[in-house]
Short mmCIF file of C-alpha atoms in Angstrom, two decimals:
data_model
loop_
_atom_site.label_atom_id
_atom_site.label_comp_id
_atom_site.label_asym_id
_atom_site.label_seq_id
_atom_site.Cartn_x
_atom_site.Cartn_y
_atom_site.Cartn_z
CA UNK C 1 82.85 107.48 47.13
CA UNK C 2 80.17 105.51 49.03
CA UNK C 3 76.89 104.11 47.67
CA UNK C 4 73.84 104.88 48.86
CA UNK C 5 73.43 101.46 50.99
CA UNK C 6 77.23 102.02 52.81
CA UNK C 7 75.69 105.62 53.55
CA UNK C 8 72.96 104.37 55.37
CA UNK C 9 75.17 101.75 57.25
CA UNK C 10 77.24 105.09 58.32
CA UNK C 11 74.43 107.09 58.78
CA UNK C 12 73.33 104.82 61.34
CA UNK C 13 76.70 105.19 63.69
CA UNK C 14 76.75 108.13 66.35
CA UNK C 15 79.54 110.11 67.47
CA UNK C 16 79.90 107.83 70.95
CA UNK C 17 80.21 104.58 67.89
CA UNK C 18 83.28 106.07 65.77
CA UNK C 19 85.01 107.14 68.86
CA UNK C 20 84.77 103.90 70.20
CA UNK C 21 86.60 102.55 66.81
CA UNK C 22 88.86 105.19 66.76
CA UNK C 23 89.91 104.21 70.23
CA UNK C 24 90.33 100.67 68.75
CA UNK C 25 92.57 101.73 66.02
CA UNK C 26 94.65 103.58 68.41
CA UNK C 27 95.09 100.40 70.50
CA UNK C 28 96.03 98.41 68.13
CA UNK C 29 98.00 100.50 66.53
CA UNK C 30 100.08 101.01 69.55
CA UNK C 31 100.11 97.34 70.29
CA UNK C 32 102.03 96.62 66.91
CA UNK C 33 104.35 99.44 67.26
CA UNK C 34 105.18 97.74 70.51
CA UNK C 35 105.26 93.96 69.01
CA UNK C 36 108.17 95.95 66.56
CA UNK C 37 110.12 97.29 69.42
CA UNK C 38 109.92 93.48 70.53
CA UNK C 39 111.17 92.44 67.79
CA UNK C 40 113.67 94.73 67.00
CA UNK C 41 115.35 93.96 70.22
CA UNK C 42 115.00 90.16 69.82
CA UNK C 43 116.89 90.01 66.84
CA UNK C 44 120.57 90.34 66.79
CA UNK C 45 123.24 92.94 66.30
CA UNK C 46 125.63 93.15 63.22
CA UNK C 47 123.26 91.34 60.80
CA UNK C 48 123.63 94.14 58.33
CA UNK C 49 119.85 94.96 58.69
CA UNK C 50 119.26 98.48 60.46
CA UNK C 51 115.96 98.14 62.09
CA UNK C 52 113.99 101.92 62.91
CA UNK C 53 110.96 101.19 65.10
CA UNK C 54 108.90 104.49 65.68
CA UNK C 55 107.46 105.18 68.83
CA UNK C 56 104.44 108.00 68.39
CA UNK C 57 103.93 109.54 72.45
CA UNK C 58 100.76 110.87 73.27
CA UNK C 59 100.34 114.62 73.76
CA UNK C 60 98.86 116.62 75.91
CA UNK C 61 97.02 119.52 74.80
CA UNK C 62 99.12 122.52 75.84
CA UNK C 63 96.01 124.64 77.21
CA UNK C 64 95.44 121.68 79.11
CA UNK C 65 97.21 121.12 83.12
CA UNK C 66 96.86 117.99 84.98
CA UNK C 67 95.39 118.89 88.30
#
């Protein structure tokens, strides 16, 4: 799957580095899910095109309470 040089290169990241990048992903990720609801409201009705934007909410964990 990886050779031994990308290994190192991934080696070399700590915990604290991949949750930074998964953060990342999850922005941006969320940023063009909201660029489609954008769009899907900018464009108009009775074109013949159905348009399904998905919206994914955040959980919270259920053993979890805001205080």
């Amino acid at each position: 799957m990886f050779d031994k040089k990308q290994m190192e290169w991934f080696n070399q990241l700590s915990a604290e580095d991949l949750a930074i990048l998964g953060a990342g992903f999850t922005t941006l990720g969320d940023f063009f899910a909201f660029l489609a609801l954008v769009k899907a409201k900018q464009e108009p009705k009775g074109t013949g095109d159905n348009v399904v934007a998905v919206i994914r909410a955040k959980q919270e964990h259920p053993k979890r309470s805001k205080k």
